[in-house]
PDB file of C-alpha atoms in Angstrom:
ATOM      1  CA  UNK A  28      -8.000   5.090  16.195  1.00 76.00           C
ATOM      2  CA  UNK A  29     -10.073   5.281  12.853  1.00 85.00           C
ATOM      3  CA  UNK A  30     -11.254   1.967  11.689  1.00 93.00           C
ATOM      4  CA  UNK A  31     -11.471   1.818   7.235  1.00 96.00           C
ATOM      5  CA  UNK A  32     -13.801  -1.359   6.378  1.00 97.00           C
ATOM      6  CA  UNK A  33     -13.681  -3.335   3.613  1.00 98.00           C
ATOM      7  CA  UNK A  34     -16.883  -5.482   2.382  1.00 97.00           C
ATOM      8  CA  UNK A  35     -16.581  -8.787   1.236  1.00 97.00           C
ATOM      9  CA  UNK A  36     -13.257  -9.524   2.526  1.00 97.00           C
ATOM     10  CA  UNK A  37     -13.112 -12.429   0.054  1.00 97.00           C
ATOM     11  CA  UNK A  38     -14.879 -13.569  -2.963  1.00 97.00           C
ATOM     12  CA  UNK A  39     -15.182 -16.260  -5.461  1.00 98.00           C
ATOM     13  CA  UNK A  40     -16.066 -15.221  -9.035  1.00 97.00           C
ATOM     14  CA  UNK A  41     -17.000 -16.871 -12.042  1.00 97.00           C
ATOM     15  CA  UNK A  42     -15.572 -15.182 -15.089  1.00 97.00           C
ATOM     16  CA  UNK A  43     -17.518 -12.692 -17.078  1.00 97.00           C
ATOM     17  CA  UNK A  44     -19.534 -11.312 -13.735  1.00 98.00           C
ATOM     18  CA  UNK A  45     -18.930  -8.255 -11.848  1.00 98.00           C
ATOM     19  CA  UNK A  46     -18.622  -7.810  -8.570  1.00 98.00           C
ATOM     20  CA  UNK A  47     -18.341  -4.302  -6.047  1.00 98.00           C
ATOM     21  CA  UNK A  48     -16.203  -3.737  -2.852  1.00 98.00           C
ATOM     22  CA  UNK A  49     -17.178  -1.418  -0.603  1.00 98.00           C
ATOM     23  CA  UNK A  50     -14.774   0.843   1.809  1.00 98.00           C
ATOM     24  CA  UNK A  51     -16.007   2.259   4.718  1.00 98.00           C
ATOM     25  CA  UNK A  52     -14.322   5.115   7.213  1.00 97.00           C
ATOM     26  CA  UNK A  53     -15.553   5.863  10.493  1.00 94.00           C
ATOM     27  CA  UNK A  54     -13.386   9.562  10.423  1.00 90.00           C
ATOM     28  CA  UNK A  55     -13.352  12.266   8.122  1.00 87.00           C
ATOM     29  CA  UNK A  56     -11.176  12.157   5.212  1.00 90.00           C
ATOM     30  CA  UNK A  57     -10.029  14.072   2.427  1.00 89.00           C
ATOM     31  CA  UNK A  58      -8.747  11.839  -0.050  1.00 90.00           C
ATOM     32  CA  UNK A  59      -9.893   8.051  -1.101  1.00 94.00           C
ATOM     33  CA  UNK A  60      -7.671   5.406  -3.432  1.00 95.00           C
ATOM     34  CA  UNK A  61      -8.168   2.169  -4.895  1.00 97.00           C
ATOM     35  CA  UNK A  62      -5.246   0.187  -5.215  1.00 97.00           C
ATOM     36  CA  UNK A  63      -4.486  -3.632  -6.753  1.00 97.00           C
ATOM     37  CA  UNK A  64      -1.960  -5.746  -5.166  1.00 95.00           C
ATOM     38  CA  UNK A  65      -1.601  -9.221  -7.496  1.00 93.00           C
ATOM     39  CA  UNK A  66       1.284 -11.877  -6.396  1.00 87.00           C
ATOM     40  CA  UNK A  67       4.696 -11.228  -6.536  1.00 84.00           C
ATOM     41  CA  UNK A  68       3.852  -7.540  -7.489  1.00 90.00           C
ATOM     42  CA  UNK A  69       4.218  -4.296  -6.140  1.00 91.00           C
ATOM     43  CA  UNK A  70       0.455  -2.287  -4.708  1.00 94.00           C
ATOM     44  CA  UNK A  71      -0.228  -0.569  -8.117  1.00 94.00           C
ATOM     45  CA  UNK A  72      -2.898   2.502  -7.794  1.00 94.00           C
ATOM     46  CA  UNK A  73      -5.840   2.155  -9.719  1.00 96.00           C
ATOM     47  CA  UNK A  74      -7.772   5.239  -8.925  1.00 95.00           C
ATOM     48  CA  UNK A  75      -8.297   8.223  -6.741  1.00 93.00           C
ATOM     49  CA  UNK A  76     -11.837   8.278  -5.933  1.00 94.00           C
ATOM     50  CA  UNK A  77     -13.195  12.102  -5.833  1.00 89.00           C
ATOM     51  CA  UNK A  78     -16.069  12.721  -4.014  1.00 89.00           C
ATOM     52  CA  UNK A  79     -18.899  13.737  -6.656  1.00 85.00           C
ATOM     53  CA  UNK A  80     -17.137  13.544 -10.022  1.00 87.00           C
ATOM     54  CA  UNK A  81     -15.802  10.902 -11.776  1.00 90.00           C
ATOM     55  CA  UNK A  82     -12.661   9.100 -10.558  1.00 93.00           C
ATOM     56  CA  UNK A  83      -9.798   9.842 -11.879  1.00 93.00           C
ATOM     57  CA  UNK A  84      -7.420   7.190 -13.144  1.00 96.00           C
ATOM     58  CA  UNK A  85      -3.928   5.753 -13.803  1.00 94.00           C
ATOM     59  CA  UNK A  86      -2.026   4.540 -16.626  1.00 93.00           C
ATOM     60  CA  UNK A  87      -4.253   1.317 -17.754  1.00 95.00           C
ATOM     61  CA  UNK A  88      -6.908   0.769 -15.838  1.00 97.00           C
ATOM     62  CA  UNK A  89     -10.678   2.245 -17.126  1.00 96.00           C
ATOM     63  CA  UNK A  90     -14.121   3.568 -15.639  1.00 96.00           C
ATOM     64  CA  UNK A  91     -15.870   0.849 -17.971  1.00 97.00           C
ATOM     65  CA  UNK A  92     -13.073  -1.730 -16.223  1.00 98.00           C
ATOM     66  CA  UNK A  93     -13.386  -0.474 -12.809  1.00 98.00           C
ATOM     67  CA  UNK A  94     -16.177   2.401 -12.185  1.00 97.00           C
ATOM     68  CA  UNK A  95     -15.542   3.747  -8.517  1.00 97.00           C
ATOM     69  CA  UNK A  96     -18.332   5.718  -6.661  1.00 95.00           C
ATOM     70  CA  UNK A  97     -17.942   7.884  -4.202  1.00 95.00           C
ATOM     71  CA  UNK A  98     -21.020   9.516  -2.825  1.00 93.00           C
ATOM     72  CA  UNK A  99     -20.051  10.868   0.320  1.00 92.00           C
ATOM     73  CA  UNK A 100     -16.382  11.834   2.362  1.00 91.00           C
ATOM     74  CA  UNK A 101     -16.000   8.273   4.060  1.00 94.00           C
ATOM     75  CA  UNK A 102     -17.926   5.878   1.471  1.00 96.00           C
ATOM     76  CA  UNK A 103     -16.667   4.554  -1.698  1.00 97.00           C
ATOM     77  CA  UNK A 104     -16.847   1.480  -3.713  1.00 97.00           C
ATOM     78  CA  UNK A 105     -14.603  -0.245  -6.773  1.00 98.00           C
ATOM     79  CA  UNK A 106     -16.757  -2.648  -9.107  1.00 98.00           C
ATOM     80  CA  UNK A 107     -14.494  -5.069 -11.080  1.00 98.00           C
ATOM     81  CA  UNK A 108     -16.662  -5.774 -14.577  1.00 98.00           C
ATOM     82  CA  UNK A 109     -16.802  -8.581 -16.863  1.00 97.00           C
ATOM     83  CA  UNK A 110     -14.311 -10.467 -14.577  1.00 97.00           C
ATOM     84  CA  UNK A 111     -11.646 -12.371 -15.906  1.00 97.00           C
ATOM     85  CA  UNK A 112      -9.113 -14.843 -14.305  1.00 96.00           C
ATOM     86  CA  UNK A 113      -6.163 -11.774 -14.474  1.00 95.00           C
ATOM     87  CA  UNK A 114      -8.489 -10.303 -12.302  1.00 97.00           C
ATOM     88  CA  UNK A 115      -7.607 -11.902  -9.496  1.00 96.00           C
ATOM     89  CA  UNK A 116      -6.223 -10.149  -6.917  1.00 97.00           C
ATOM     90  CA  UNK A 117      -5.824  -8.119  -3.655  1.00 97.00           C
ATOM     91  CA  UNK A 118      -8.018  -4.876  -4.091  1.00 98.00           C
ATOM     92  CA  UNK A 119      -7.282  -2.421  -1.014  1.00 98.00           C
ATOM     93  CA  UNK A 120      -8.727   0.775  -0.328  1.00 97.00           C
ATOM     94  CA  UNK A 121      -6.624   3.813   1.394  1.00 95.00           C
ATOM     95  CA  UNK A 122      -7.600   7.193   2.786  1.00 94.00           C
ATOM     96  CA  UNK A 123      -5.639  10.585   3.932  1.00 90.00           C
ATOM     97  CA  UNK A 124      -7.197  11.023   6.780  1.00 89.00           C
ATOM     98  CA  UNK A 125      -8.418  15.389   7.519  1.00 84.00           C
ATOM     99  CA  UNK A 126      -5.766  17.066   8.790  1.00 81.00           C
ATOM    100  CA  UNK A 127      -3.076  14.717   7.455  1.00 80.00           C
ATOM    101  CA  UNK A 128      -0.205  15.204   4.737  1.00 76.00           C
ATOM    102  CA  UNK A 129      -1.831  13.720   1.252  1.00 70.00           C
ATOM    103  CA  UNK A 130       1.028  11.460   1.277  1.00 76.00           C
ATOM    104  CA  UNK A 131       0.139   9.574   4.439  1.00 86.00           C
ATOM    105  CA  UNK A 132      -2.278   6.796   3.493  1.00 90.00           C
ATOM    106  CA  UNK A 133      -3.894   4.290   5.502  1.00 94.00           C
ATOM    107  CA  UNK A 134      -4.908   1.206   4.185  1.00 96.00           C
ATOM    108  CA  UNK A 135      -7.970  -1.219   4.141  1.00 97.00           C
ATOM    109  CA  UNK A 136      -7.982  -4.668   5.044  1.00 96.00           C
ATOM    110  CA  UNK A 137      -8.701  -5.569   1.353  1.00 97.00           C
ATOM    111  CA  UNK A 138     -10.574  -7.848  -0.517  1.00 98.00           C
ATOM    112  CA  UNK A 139      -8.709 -11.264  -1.776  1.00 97.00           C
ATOM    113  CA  UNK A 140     -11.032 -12.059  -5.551  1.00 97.00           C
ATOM    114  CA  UNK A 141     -10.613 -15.205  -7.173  1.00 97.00           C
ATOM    115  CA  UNK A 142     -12.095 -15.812 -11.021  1.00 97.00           C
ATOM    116  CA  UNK A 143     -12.506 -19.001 -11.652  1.00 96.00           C
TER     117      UNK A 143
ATOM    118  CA  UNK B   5      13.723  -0.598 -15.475  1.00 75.00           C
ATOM    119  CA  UNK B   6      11.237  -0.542 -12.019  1.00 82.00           C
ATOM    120  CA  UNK B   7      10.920   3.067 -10.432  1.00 90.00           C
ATOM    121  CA  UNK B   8      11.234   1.351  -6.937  1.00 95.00           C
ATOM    122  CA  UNK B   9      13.751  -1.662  -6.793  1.00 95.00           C
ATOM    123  CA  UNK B  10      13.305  -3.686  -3.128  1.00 95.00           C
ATOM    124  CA  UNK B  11      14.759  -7.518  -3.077  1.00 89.00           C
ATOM    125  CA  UNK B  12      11.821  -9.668  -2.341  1.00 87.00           C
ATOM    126  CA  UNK B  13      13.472 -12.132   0.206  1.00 87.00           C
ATOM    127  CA  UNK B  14      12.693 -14.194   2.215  1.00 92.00           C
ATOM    128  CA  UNK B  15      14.728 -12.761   5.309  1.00 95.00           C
ATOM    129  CA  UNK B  16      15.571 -15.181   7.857  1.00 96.00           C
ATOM    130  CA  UNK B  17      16.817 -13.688  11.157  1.00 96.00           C
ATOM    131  CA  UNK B  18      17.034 -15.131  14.532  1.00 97.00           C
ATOM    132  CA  UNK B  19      15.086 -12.969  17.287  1.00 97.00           C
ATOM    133  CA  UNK B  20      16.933 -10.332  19.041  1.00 97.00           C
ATOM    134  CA  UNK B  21      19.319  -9.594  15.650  1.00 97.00           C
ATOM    135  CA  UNK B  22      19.015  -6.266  13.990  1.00 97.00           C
ATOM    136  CA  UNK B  23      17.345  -6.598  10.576  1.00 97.00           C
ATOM    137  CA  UNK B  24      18.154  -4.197   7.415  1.00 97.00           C
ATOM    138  CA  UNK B  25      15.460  -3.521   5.045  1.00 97.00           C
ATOM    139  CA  UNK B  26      16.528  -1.850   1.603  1.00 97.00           C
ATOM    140  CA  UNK B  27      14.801  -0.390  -1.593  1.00 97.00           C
ATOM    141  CA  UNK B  28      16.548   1.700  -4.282  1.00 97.00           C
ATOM    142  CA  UNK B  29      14.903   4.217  -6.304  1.00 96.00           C
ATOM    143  CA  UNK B  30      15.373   6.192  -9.455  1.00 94.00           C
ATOM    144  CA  UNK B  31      13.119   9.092  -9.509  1.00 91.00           C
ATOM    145  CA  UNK B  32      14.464  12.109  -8.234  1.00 90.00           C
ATOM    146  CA  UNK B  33      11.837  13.466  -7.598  1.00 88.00           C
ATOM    147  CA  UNK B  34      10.471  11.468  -4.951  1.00 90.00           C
ATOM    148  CA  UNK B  35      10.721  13.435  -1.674  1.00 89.00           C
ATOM    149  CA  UNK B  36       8.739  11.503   0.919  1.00 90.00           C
ATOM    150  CA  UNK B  37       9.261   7.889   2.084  1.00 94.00           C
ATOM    151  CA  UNK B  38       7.305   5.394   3.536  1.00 94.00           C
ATOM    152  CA  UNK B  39       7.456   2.250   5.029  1.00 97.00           C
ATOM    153  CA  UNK B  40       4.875  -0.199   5.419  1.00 97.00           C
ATOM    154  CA  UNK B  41       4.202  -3.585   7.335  1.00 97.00           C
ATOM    155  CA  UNK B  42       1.531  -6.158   5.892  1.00 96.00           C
ATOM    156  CA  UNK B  43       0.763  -9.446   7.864  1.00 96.00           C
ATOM    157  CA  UNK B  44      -0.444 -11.709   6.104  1.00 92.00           C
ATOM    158  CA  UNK B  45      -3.946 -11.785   4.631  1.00 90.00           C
ATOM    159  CA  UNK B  46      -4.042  -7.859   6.380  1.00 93.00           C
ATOM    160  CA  UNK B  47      -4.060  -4.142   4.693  1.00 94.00           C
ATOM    161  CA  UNK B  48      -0.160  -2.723   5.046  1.00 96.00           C
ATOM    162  CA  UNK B  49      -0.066  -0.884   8.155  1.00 95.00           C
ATOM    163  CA  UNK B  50       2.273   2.438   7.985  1.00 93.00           C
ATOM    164  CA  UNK B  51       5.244   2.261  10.290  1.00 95.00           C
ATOM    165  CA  UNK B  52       7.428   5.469   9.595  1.00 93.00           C
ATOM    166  CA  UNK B  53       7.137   8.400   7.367  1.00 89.00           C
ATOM    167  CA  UNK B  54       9.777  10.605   6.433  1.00 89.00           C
ATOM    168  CA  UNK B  55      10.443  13.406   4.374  1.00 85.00           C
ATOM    169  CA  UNK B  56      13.540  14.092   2.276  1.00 82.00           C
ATOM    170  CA  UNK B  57      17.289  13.024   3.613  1.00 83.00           C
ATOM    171  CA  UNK B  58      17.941  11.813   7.556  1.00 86.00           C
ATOM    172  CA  UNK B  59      17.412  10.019   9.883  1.00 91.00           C
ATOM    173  CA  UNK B  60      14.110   9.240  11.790  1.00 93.00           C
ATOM    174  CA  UNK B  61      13.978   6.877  14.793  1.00 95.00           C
ATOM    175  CA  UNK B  62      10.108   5.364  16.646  1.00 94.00           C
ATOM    176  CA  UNK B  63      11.111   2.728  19.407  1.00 96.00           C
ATOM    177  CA  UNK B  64      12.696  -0.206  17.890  1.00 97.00           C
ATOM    178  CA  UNK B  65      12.572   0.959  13.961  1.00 97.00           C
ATOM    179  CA  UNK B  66      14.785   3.528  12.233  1.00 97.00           C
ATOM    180  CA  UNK B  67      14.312   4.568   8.939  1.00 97.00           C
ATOM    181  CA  UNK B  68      16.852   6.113   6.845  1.00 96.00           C
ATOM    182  CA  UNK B  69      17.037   8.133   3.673  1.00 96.00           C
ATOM    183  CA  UNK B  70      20.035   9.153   1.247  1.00 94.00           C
ATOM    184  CA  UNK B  71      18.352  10.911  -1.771  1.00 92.00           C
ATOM    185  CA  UNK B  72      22.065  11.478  -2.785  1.00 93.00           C
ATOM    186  CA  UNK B  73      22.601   7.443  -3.557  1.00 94.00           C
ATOM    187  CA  UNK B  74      18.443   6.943  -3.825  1.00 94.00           C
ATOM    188  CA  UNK B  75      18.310   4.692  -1.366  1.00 95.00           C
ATOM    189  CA  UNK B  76      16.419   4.191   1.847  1.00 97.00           C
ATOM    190  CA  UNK B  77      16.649   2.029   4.752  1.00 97.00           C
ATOM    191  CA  UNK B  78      14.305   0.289   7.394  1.00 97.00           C
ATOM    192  CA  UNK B  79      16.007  -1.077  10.474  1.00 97.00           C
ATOM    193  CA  UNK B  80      14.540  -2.968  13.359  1.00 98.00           C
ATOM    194  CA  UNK B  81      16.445  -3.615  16.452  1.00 97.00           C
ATOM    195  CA  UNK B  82      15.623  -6.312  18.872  1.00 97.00           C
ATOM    196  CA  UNK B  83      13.642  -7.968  15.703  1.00 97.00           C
ATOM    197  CA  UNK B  84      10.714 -10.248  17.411  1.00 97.00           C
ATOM    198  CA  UNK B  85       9.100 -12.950  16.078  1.00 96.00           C
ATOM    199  CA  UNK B  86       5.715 -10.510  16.010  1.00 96.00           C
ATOM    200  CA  UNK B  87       7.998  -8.515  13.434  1.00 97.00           C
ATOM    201  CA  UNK B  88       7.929 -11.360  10.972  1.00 97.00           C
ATOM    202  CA  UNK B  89       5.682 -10.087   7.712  1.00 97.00           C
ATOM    203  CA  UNK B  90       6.429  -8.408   4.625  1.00 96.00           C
ATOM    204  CA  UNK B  91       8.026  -4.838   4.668  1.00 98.00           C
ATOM    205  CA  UNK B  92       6.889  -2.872   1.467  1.00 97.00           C
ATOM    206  CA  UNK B  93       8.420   0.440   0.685  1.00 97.00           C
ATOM    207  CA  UNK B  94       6.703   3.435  -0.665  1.00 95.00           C
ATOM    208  CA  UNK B  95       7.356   7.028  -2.123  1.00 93.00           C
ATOM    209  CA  UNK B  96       6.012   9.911  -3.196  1.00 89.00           C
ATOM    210  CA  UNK B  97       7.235  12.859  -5.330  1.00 81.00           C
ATOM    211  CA  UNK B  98       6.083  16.880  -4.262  1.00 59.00           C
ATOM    212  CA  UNK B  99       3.387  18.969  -5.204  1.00 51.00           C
ATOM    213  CA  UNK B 100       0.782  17.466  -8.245  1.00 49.00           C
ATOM    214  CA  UNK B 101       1.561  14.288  -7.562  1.00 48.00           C
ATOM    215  CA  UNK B 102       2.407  13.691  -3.734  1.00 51.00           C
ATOM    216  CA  UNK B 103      -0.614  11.619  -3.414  1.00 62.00           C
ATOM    217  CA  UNK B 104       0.505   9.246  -5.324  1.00 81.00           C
ATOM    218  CA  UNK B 105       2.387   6.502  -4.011  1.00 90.00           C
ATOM    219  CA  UNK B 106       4.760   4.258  -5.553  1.00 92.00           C
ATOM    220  CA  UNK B 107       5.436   0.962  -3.783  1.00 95.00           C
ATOM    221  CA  UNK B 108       8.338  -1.887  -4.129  1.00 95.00           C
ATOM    222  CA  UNK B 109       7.223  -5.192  -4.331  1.00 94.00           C
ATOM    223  CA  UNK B 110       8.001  -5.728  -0.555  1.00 95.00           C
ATOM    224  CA  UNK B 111      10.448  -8.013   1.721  1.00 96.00           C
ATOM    225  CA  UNK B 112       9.413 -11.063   3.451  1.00 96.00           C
ATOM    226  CA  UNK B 113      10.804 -11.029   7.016  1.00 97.00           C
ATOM    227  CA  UNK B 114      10.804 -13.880   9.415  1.00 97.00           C
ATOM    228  CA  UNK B 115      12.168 -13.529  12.456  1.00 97.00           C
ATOM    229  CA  UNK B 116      12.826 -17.186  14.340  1.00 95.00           C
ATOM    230  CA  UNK B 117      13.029 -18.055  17.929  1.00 91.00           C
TER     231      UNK B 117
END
């Protein structure tokens, strides 16, 4: 089965840095997300990362906030800017894999930030 | 008002007992439903898939759907203690917007021995 990797799987921050997760796939997909999962809340999308062009993005959340990269089919990365405590949080990739409905996602392992 | 309502638990079930996983919805439009296990400190792993009302059955799970009442089911027979993790529902709607998912805020399930 495909493998999706996530790089770092954990961080520590201090506030007012910025720091970039990476997502890896090992298949060929067609469609790459960013999504935020804090405590006690439900996974809220952030972006869908298009390969070549600019992300496109939900309700609330910015490029300046969150530019996402996506320079090939199975390679993306999410940079969190000018971190801030609220910024902690669960950040999890997911990708529709080729050949697949776009509504069947498969998820990262995530990466668990902390700003101190 | 949340688009996806799903009661956060914790579930406490004894192994071997049938467990029954709920979320409520109000967006009609949503025509495909997921369901989702997450372990902890792990990405959610997709367990069943289903589109529009019925039934739909893999091994020990069944998942359920009655768009009529917006309401979906998850239930595991034979629960284990490996079971024991957080169940997190997810839709989508149709065409536009199917990739977007909308999630409840999950139920934490712990199955004893």
């Amino acid at each position: 089965s495909a493998v999706i990797s996530q790089k770092p799987s954990r961080d520590i921050c201090q506030r007012g840095t910025s720091l970039t997760i990476q997502c890896q796939v090992d298949s060929q997909v067609t469609m790459m997300f960013w999504y935020r999962q804090q405590p006690g809340q439900s996974l809220t999308l952030i972006a869908t990362a298009n390969q070549g062009s600019e992300a496109t993005y939900e309700s609330g959340f910015v490029i300046d906030k969150f530019p996402i990269s996506r320079p090939n089919l199975t390679f993306s990365t999410l940079t969190v800017s000018n971190m801030s405590p609220e910024d902690s949080s669960i950040y999890l990739c997911s990708v529709v894999f080729a050949g697949q409905g776009a509504d069947t996602q498969y998820f990262g392992p995530g990466t668990r930030l902390t700003v101190l | 008002q949340k688009e996806v309502e799903q009661d956060p638990g914790p579930l406490s079930v004894p192994e071997g007992a049938i467990v029954s996983l709920n979320c409520t919805y109000s967006n009609s439009a949503f025509q495909y439903f997921m369901w989702y296990r997450q372990y902890s400190r792990k990405g959610p792993e997709l367990l069943m898939y289903t589109y529009s009302s019925g039934n739909k059955e893999d091994g020990r799970f069944t998942a359920q759907v009655d768009k009529s009442s917006k309401y979906i089911s998850l239930f595991i027979r034979d629960s284990q203690p490996s079971d024991s993790a957080t169940y997190l529902c997810a839709m989508s709607g149709g065409t536009g917007t199917a990739s977007k998912l909308t999630f409840g805020t999950g139920t934490r399930l712990q199955v004893t021995l």
